[in-house]
Amino acid sequence: RQQQDRKRRRAERVEDADGRHGLLAFRLESLFSWAEYVPVDRTADEDDADARRIADDLEVLSLARDQRRTTAARLRFDLDLPAAAADDTPLGPGLRLPEWDYRRGTYRPDYCLLQPMLPARAEPAELPPHLRTPARRLRRQFQALLPRKHWRRGEPDGAEPDLDAWLHHLSERRRGQASAEPRLYREQRFAQRDLACLLLADLSMSTDSWLDNHHRVIDLIRDSLHLFAEALTGGGDHYALAGFSSRKRGHVRFHPLKDFAEPLSATVRGRIQAIRPGYYTRMGAAIRHASQWLARQPAQQRLLILLSDGKPNDLDHYEGRYGIEDTRMAVLEARRQGLRPFCVTIDKEGNDYLPYLFGQGGYLLIRRPAELPRRLPLLYARLSALARGAG
């Protein structure tokens, strides 16, 4: 029976019904719709032949834990909710964020609750064996981008004389125009890469889909985060990693996987290894929080890279244009803070909506998803080079 039913159903947790066993309620509205949850206790009917059909008709299944008894059911559904005991660990009470309502032409203040969370059971881990060879190659490539020494000329003091400055000083003296404080030395210094990057990964339930017989989208995202971290560590760049998903506006999950000040370690690799598919994709709130985090970094150039496999969506009217407009406004807010947002997607329909969200040059569609882990660090190298040139 489980093999025959492959559908994954949306679900939400609700409070248990406040009533006594055996109370029977009949509402005429049920003749027309199954969609409204009514907190009324009813006896369990194991022979309800319509249960599966009703579940298929519902957009969202509402689940409550009965504290008084346990009922075994013959129906088994694949839901989008993890077991509460296996859920991730919240960090603090959460943060209130606004959301843009294009229909009203204004923000809804404190409309979303963003909850920072750490992956549950994230044990320190080493780099997976299949990534070690490409990681070494990327580290070598990015080490070649390390700041090189260059000569700063015309210094008042330094390691050795600056012959050009001495000749200029002597000629000025003969004309009677020599400076009272000649700058006659040169010194070697490192060129600085004044750059910070935050990689924000979409961890919605769509990442649970299979690309082939062996790999899911979440596996590619996990490998991409690993190789991205290895490459940027080799290049000595300032970066952070995070992921997100959502379940309505009151539960936007944000996973800080690596802080800017935190070195790459077995702890960080363990967090990356522990990520798994979440819920939905409320991009606006996640981008706003990531932008605030990145904007606090004192770098001259700041890149915000969004890694996604689909368009914005959530259960509460965030589908369609509403989610698109809120995400676009969050991207515009990031640009106003001096950030450079860029989206990398494997969604084949990305060309339909990403130009509106990020602009023509603000996104990249990777048509062969298997190439994502290898191409992401190289894309960053190109974006960082452009950012330094713009700076």
CSV table of N, CA, C and O in Angstrom, one decimal, residues 214-313:
chain,number,residue,atom,x,y,z
A,214,HIS,N,20.4,7.7,-7.7
A,214,HIS,CA,21.3,7.8,-6.5
A,214,HIS,C,21.4,9.1,-5.8
A,214,HIS,O,21.9,9.2,-4.7
A,215,HIS,N,20.9,10.2,-6.5
A,215,HIS,CA,21.1,11.5,-5.9
A,215,HIS,C,19.8,12.3,-5.8
A,215,HIS,O,19.1,12.3,-6.8
A,216,ARG,N,19.6,13.0,-4.7
A,216,ARG,CA,18.6,14.0,-4.6
A,216,ARG,C,19.1,15.4,-4.7
A,216,ARG,O,20.3,15.6,-4.6
A,217,VAL,N,18.2,16.4,-4.8
A,217,VAL,CA,18.7,17.8,-4.9
A,217,VAL,C,19.4,18.2,-3.6
A,217,VAL,O,20.4,18.9,-3.7
A,218,ILE,N,18.9,17.7,-2.5
A,218,ILE,CA,19.6,18.1,-1.2
A,218,ILE,C,21.0,17.6,-1.2
A,218,ILE,O,21.9,18.2,-0.6
A,219,ASP,N,21.3,16.4,-1.8
A,219,ASP,CA,22.6,15.9,-1.9
A,219,ASP,C,23.6,16.9,-2.6
A,219,ASP,O,24.7,17.1,-2.2
A,220,LEU,N,23.0,17.4,-3.7
A,220,LEU,CA,23.8,18.4,-4.5
A,220,LEU,C,24.1,19.7,-3.7
A,220,LEU,O,25.2,20.2,-3.8
A,221,ILE,N,23.1,20.1,-3.0
A,221,ILE,CA,23.2,21.3,-2.2
A,221,ILE,C,24.2,21.1,-1.1
A,221,ILE,O,25.1,22.0,-0.8
A,222,ARG,N,24.2,20.0,-0.5
A,222,ARG,CA,25.1,19.6,0.6
A,222,ARG,C,26.6,19.6,0.0
A,222,ARG,O,27.5,20.2,0.6
A,223,ASP,N,26.8,18.9,-1.1
A,223,ASP,CA,28.1,18.9,-1.7
A,223,ASP,C,28.6,20.3,-2.1
A,223,ASP,O,29.7,20.6,-2.0
A,224,SER,N,27.6,21.1,-2.6
A,224,SER,CA,28.0,22.5,-3.1
A,224,SER,C,28.5,23.3,-1.9
A,224,SER,O,29.4,24.1,-2.0
A,225,LEU,N,27.8,23.2,-0.7
A,225,LEU,CA,28.2,23.9,0.4
A,225,LEU,C,29.6,23.5,0.9
A,225,LEU,O,30.4,24.3,1.3
A,226,HIS,N,29.8,22.2,0.9
A,226,HIS,CA,31.1,21.7,1.3
A,226,HIS,C,32.2,22.2,0.4
A,226,HIS,O,33.3,22.8,0.9
A,227,LEU,N,32.1,22.1,-0.9
A,227,LEU,CA,33.1,22.6,-1.8
A,227,LEU,C,33.3,24.1,-1.8
A,227,LEU,O,34.4,24.6,-2.0
A,228,PHE,N,32.2,24.8,-1.7
A,228,PHE,CA,32.3,26.3,-1.6
A,228,PHE,C,33.1,26.7,-0.4
A,228,PHE,O,34.0,27.6,-0.5
A,229,ALA,N,32.9,26.0,0.8
A,229,ALA,CA,33.6,26.3,2.0
A,229,ALA,C,35.1,26.0,1.8
A,229,ALA,O,36.0,26.8,2.2
A,230,GLU,N,35.4,24.9,1.2
A,230,GLU,CA,36.8,24.5,1.0
A,230,GLU,C,37.5,25.5,0.1
A,230,GLU,O,38.7,25.9,0.3
A,231,ALA,N,36.8,25.9,-1.0
A,231,ALA,CA,37.5,26.8,-2.0
A,231,ALA,C,37.7,28.2,-1.3
A,231,ALA,O,38.9,28.7,-1.4
A,232,LEU,N,36.7,28.7,-0.6
A,232,LEU,CA,36.9,30.1,-0.1
A,232,LEU,C,37.9,30.1,1.1
A,232,LEU,O,38.6,31.0,1.4
A,233,THR,N,38.0,28.9,1.8
A,233,THR,CA,39.0,28.8,2.9
A,233,THR,C,40.4,28.8,2.3
A,233,THR,O,41.3,29.5,2.8
A,234,GLY,N,40.5,28.1,1.1
A,234,GLY,CA,41.8,28.1,0.5
A,234,GLY,C,42.2,29.5,0.0
A,234,GLY,O,43.4,29.8,0.0
A,235,GLY,N,41.2,30.3,-0.4
A,235,GLY,CA,41.5,31.6,-0.9
A,235,GLY,C,41.6,32.7,0.2
A,235,GLY,O,41.9,33.8,-0.1
A,236,GLY,N,41.3,32.3,1.4
A,236,GLY,CA,41.4,33.2,2.6
A,236,GLY,C,40.3,34.3,2.6
A,236,GLY,O,40.5,35.3,3.2
A,237,ASP,N,39.2,34.0,1.9
A,237,ASP,CA,38.1,34.9,1.9
A,237,ASP,C,37.2,34.9,3.1
A,237,ASP,O,37.1,33.9,3.8
A,238,HIS,N,36.5,36.0,3.3
A,238,HIS,CA,35.6,36.2,4.5
A,238,HIS,C,34.2,35.7,4.0
A,238,HIS,O,33.6,36.3,3.1
A,239,TYR,N,33.7,34.7,4.6
A,239,TYR,CA,32.4,34.1,4.1
A,239,TYR,C,31.6,33.5,5.2
A,239,TYR,O,32.1,33.1,6.3
A,240,ALA,N,30.3,33.3,5.0
A,240,ALA,CA,29.4,32.6,5.9
A,240,ALA,C,28.4,31.8,5.1
A,240,ALA,O,28.2,32.0,3.9
A,241,LEU,N,27.8,30.7,5.7
A,241,LEU,CA,26.9,29.8,5.1
A,241,LEU,C,25.6,29.7,5.9
A,241,LEU,O,25.7,29.8,7.1
A,242,ALA,N,24.5,29.6,5.2
A,242,ALA,CA,23.2,29.5,5.9
A,242,ALA,C,22.2,28.8,4.9
A,242,ALA,O,22.4,28.7,3.7
A,243,GLY,N,21.1,28.3,5.5
A,243,GLY,CA,20.1,27.7,4.8
A,243,GLY,C,18.7,28.1,5.3
A,243,GLY,O,18.7,28.7,6.5
A,244,PHE,N,17.6,27.9,4.6
A,244,PHE,CA,16.3,28.4,5.1
A,244,PHE,C,15.2,27.5,4.5
A,244,PHE,O,15.4,26.9,3.4
A,245,SER,N,14.1,27.5,5.2
A,245,SER,CA,12.8,27.0,4.6
A,245,SER,C,11.7,27.7,5.5
A,245,SER,O,12.0,28.5,6.4
A,246,SER,N,10.5,27.4,5.2
A,246,SER,CA,9.4,28.1,6.0
A,246,SER,C,8.2,27.2,6.0
A,246,SER,O,7.9,26.3,5.2
A,247,ARG,N,7.3,27.5,7.0
A,247,ARG,CA,6.0,27.0,7.2
A,247,ARG,C,5.1,28.1,7.6
A,247,ARG,O,4.9,28.3,8.8
A,248,LYS,N,4.6,28.8,6.7
A,248,LYS,CA,3.8,30.0,6.9
A,248,LYS,C,4.6,31.1,7.5
A,248,LYS,O,5.8,30.9,7.8
A,249,ARG,N,4.0,32.3,7.6
A,249,ARG,CA,4.8,33.5,8.0
A,249,ARG,C,5.3,33.4,9.5
A,249,ARG,O,6.2,34.1,9.9
A,250,GLY,N,4.6,32.6,10.3
A,250,GLY,CA,5.0,32.5,11.7
A,250,GLY,C,6.1,31.5,12.0
A,250,GLY,O,6.5,31.3,13.2
A,251,HIS,N,6.7,30.9,10.9
A,251,HIS,CA,7.7,29.9,11.2
A,251,HIS,C,8.7,29.8,10.0
A,251,HIS,O,8.6,28.9,9.2
A,252,VAL,N,9.5,30.9,9.9
A,252,VAL,CA,10.5,30.9,8.8
A,252,VAL,C,11.8,30.4,9.5
A,252,VAL,O,12.4,31.0,10.4
A,253,ARG,N,12.3,29.3,9.0
A,253,ARG,CA,13.4,28.6,9.6
A,253,ARG,C,14.7,29.1,8.9
A,253,ARG,O,14.8,29.0,7.7
A,254,PHE,N,15.7,29.5,9.7
A,254,PHE,CA,16.9,30.0,9.2
A,254,PHE,C,18.1,29.3,9.9
A,254,PHE,O,18.2,29.3,11.2
A,255,HIS,N,18.9,28.6,9.1
A,255,HIS,CA,20.0,27.7,9.7
A,255,HIS,C,21.3,28.4,9.5
A,255,HIS,O,21.9,28.3,8.3
A,256,PRO,N,21.9,29.0,10.4
A,256,PRO,CA,23.3,29.5,10.3
A,256,PRO,C,24.3,28.4,10.4
A,256,PRO,O,24.5,27.8,11.5
A,257,LEU,N,24.9,28.0,9.3
A,257,LEU,CA,25.8,26.9,9.3
A,257,LEU,C,27.3,27.3,9.6
A,257,LEU,O,28.0,26.5,10.1
A,258,LYS,N,27.6,28.5,9.2
A,258,LYS,CA,29.0,29.0,9.5
A,258,LYS,C,28.9,30.5,9.6
A,258,LYS,O,28.4,31.2,8.7
A,259,ASP,N,29.5,31.0,10.7
A,259,ASP,CA,29.5,32.5,10.9
A,259,ASP,C,30.8,33.0,10.2
A,259,ASP,O,31.7,32.3,9.9
A,260,PHE,N,30.8,34.3,9.9
A,260,PHE,CA,31.9,35.0,9.3
A,260,PHE,C,33.2,34.8,10.1
A,260,PHE,O,34.3,34.6,9.5
A,261,ALA,N,33.1,34.9,11.4
A,261,ALA,CA,34.3,34.8,12.2
A,261,ALA,C,34.7,33.4,12.6
A,261,ALA,O,35.7,33.2,13.2
A,262,GLU,N,33.9,32.4,12.1
A,262,GLU,CA,34.1,31.0,12.5
A,262,GLU,C,35.0,30.4,11.4
A,262,GLU,O,34.7,30.4,10.3
A,263,PRO,N,36.1,29.7,11.8
A,263,PRO,CA,36.9,29.0,10.8
A,263,PRO,C,36.2,27.7,10.4
A,263,PRO,O,35.3,27.1,11.1
A,264,LEU,N,36.5,27.2,9.2
A,264,LEU,CA,36.0,26.0,8.7
A,264,LEU,C,36.6,24.8,9.6
A,264,LEU,O,37.8,24.8,9.8
A,265,SER,N,35.7,24.0,10.1
A,265,SER,CA,36.1,23.0,11.0
A,265,SER,C,35.2,21.7,10.9
A,265,SER,O,34.3,21.7,10.1
A,266,ALA,N,35.5,20.7,11.6
A,266,ALA,CA,34.7,19.5,11.7
A,266,ALA,C,33.3,19.9,12.2
A,266,ALA,O,32.3,19.2,11.7
A,267,THR,N,33.2,20.8,13.0
A,267,THR,CA,31.8,21.3,13.5
A,267,THR,C,31.0,21.8,12.4
A,267,THR,O,29.8,21.5,12.2
A,268,VAL,N,31.6,22.7,11.6
A,268,VAL,CA,30.9,23.3,10.5
A,268,VAL,C,30.5,22.2,9.4
A,268,VAL,O,29.4,22.2,8.9
A,269,ARG,N,31.5,21.4,9.1
A,269,ARG,CA,31.2,20.3,8.2
A,269,ARG,C,30.1,19.4,8.7
A,269,ARG,O,29.2,18.9,7.9
A,270,GLY,N,30.0,19.2,10.0
A,270,GLY,CA,28.9,18.4,10.6
A,270,GLY,C,27.6,19.0,10.4
A,270,GLY,O,26.6,18.4,10.2
A,271,ARG,N,27.5,20.4,10.6
A,271,ARG,CA,26.3,21.1,10.4
A,271,ARG,C,25.8,21.0,8.9
A,271,ARG,O,24.6,20.8,8.6
A,272,ILE,N,26.8,21.1,8.0
A,272,ILE,CA,26.4,21.0,6.6
A,272,ILE,C,25.9,19.6,6.3
A,272,ILE,O,24.9,19.4,5.6
A,273,GLN,N,26.6,18.6,6.8
A,273,GLN,CA,26.2,17.2,6.6
A,273,GLN,C,24.8,16.9,7.2
A,273,GLN,O,24.1,16.0,6.7
A,274,ALA,N,24.4,17.6,8.2
A,274,ALA,CA,23.1,17.3,8.9
A,274,ALA,C,21.9,18.0,8.2
A,274,ALA,O,20.8,17.7,8.6
A,275,ILE,N,22.1,18.9,7.2
A,275,ILE,CA,20.9,19.6,6.6
A,275,ILE,C,20.1,18.6,5.9
A,275,ILE,O,20.6,17.5,5.4
A,276,ARG,N,18.8,18.9,5.9
A,276,ARG,CA,17.8,18.0,5.2
A,276,ARG,C,16.7,18.8,4.6
A,276,ARG,O,16.5,20.0,5.0
A,277,PRO,N,15.9,18.3,3.8
A,277,PRO,CA,14.7,19.0,3.2
A,277,PRO,C,13.8,19.5,4.3
A,277,PRO,O,13.5,18.8,5.2
A,278,GLY,N,13.4,20.8,4.2
A,278,GLY,CA,12.5,21.4,5.1
A,278,GLY,C,11.0,21.5,4.6
A,278,GLY,O,10.4,20.5,4.3
A,279,TYR,N,10.6,22.7,4.5
A,279,TYR,CA,9.2,23.0,4.2
A,279,TYR,C,9.0,23.7,2.9
A,279,TYR,O,9.2,23.2,1.8
A,280,TYR,N,8.7,25.0,3.0
A,280,TYR,CA,8.4,25.8,1.8
A,280,TYR,C,9.5,27.0,1.7
A,280,TYR,O,10.5,26.9,2.4
A,281,THR,N,9.2,27.9,0.8
A,281,THR,CA,10.3,28.8,0.3
A,281,THR,C,9.8,30.3,0.5
A,281,THR,O,9.5,30.9,-0.5
A,282,ARG,N,9.8,30.8,1.7
A,282,ARG,CA,9.5,32.2,1.9
A,282,ARG,C,10.8,33.0,1.8
A,282,ARG,O,11.4,33.4,2.7
A,283,MET,N,11.1,33.3,0.5
A,283,MET,CA,12.4,33.9,0.2
A,283,MET,C,12.6,35.3,0.8
A,283,MET,O,13.7,35.7,1.2
A,284,GLY,N,11.5,36.1,0.8
A,284,GLY,CA,11.7,37.5,1.2
A,284,GLY,C,12.2,37.6,2.6
A,284,GLY,O,13.2,38.3,2.9
A,285,ALA,N,11.6,36.9,3.6
A,285,ALA,CA,12.1,37.0,5.0
A,285,ALA,C,13.6,36.5,5.1
A,285,ALA,O,14.4,37.1,5.8
A,286,ALA,N,13.9,35.4,4.4
A,286,ALA,CA,15.2,34.8,4.5
A,286,ALA,C,16.3,35.8,3.9
A,286,ALA,O,17.3,36.0,4.5
A,287,ILE,N,15.9,36.4,2.8
A,287,ILE,CA,16.9,37.4,2.2
A,287,ILE,C,17.0,38.6,3.1
A,287,ILE,O,18.1,39.1,3.2
A,288,ARG,N,16.0,39.1,3.7
A,288,ARG,CA,16.1,40.2,4.6
A,288,ARG,C,17.0,40.0,5.8
A,288,ARG,O,17.8,40.8,6.1
A,289,HIS,N,16.8,38.8,6.4
A,289,HIS,CA,17.7,38.5,7.5
A,289,HIS,C,19.1,38.3,7.1
A,289,HIS,O,20.1,38.8,7.7
A,290,ALA,N,19.3,37.6,6.0
A,290,ALA,CA,20.7,37.4,5.5
A,290,ALA,C,21.3,38.7,5.1
A,290,ALA,O,22.6,38.9,5.3
A,291,SER,N,20.6,39.6,4.5
A,291,SER,CA,21.1,41.0,4.2
A,291,SER,C,21.5,41.7,5.4
A,291,SER,O,22.6,42.4,5.4
A,292,GLN,N,20.8,41.7,6.5
A,292,GLN,CA,21.1,42.3,7.7
A,292,GLN,C,22.5,41.8,8.3
A,292,GLN,O,23.3,42.5,8.7
A,293,TRP,N,22.6,40.5,8.2
A,293,TRP,CA,23.8,39.8,8.7
A,293,TRP,C,25.0,40.2,7.8
A,293,TRP,O,26.0,40.6,8.4
A,294,LEU,N,24.8,40.2,6.5
A,294,LEU,CA,26.0,40.5,5.6
A,294,LEU,C,26.3,42.0,5.7
A,294,LEU,O,27.5,42.4,5.6
A,295,ALA,N,25.3,42.9,5.9
A,295,ALA,CA,25.5,44.3,5.9
A,295,ALA,C,26.4,44.7,7.1
A,295,ALA,O,27.0,45.8,7.1
A,296,ARG,N,26.4,43.9,8.1
A,296,ARG,CA,27.2,44.3,9.3
A,296,ARG,C,28.7,44.0,9.1
A,296,ARG,O,29.5,44.4,9.9
A,297,GLN,N,29.1,43.3,8.0
A,297,GLN,CA,30.5,43.0,7.8
A,297,GLN,C,31.2,44.3,7.2
A,297,GLN,O,30.6,45.0,6.3
A,298,PRO,N,32.4,44.6,7.7
A,298,PRO,CA,33.0,45.8,7.3
A,298,PRO,C,33.8,45.8,6.0
A,298,PRO,O,34.7,46.5,5.8
A,299,ALA,N,33.4,44.9,5.1
A,299,ALA,CA,34.1,44.8,3.8
A,299,ALA,C,33.6,45.8,2.8
A,299,ALA,O,32.4,46.2,2.9
A,300,GLN,N,34.4,46.2,1.9
A,300,GLN,CA,34.0,47.1,0.9
A,300,GLN,C,33.0,46.5,-0.2
A,300,GLN,O,32.1,47.2,-0.6
A,301,GLN,N,33.3,45.3,-0.5
A,301,GLN,CA,32.4,44.6,-1.5
A,301,GLN,C,31.7,43.4,-0.7
A,301,GLN,O,32.4,42.6,-0.1
A,302,ARG,N,30.4,43.2,-0.9
A,302,ARG,CA,29.7,42.2,-0.2
A,302,ARG,C,28.7,41.5,-1.1
A,302,ARG,O,27.8,42.1,-1.7
A,303,LEU,N,28.9,40.2,-1.3
A,303,LEU,CA,28.1,39.4,-2.2
A,303,LEU,C,27.1,38.5,-1.4
A,303,LEU,O,27.5,37.9,-0.4
A,304,LEU,N,25.9,38.5,-1.8
A,304,LEU,CA,24.8,37.6,-1.3
A,304,LEU,C,24.4,36.7,-2.4
A,304,LEU,O,23.8,37.1,-3.3
A,305,ILE,N,24.8,35.4,-2.2
A,305,ILE,CA,24.5,34.4,-3.3
A,305,ILE,C,23.4,33.5,-2.7
A,305,ILE,O,23.5,32.9,-1.7
A,306,LEU,N,22.3,33.5,-3.5
A,306,LEU,CA,21.1,32.6,-3.2
A,306,LEU,C,21.2,31.4,-4.0
A,306,LEU,O,21.2,31.5,-5.3
A,307,LEU,N,21.2,30.2,-3.4
A,307,LEU,CA,21.2,28.9,-4.1
A,307,LEU,C,19.8,28.3,-4.0
A,307,LEU,O,19.3,28.0,-2.9
A,308,SER,N,19.1,28.2,-5.1
A,308,SER,CA,17.7,27.8,-5.1
A,308,SER,C,17.4,26.8,-6.2
A,308,SER,O,18.1,26.6,-7.2
A,309,ASP,N,16.3,26.0,-6.0
A,309,ASP,CA,15.8,25.1,-7.0
A,309,ASP,C,14.3,25.4,-7.4
A,309,ASP,O,13.7,24.6,-8.1
A,310,GLY,N,13.8,26.6,-7.0
A,310,GLY,CA,12.4,26.9,-7.4
A,310,GLY,C,12.1,28.3,-7.0
A,310,GLY,O,12.8,29.0,-6.4
A,311,LYS,N,10.8,28.7,-7.3
A,311,LYS,CA,10.4,30.0,-7.1
A,311,LYS,C,9.8,30.2,-5.7
A,311,LYS,O,9.6,29.2,-5.0
A,312,PRO,N,9.6,31.4,-5.2
A,312,PRO,CA,9.0,31.6,-3.8
A,312,PRO,C,7.6,30.9,-3.7
A,312,PRO,O,6.8,31.0,-4.6
A,313,ASN,N,7.4,30.3,-2.5
A,313,ASN,CA,6.1,29.8,-2.2
A,313,ASN,C,6.0,29.4,-0.8
A,313,ASN,O,7.0,29.3,-0.1
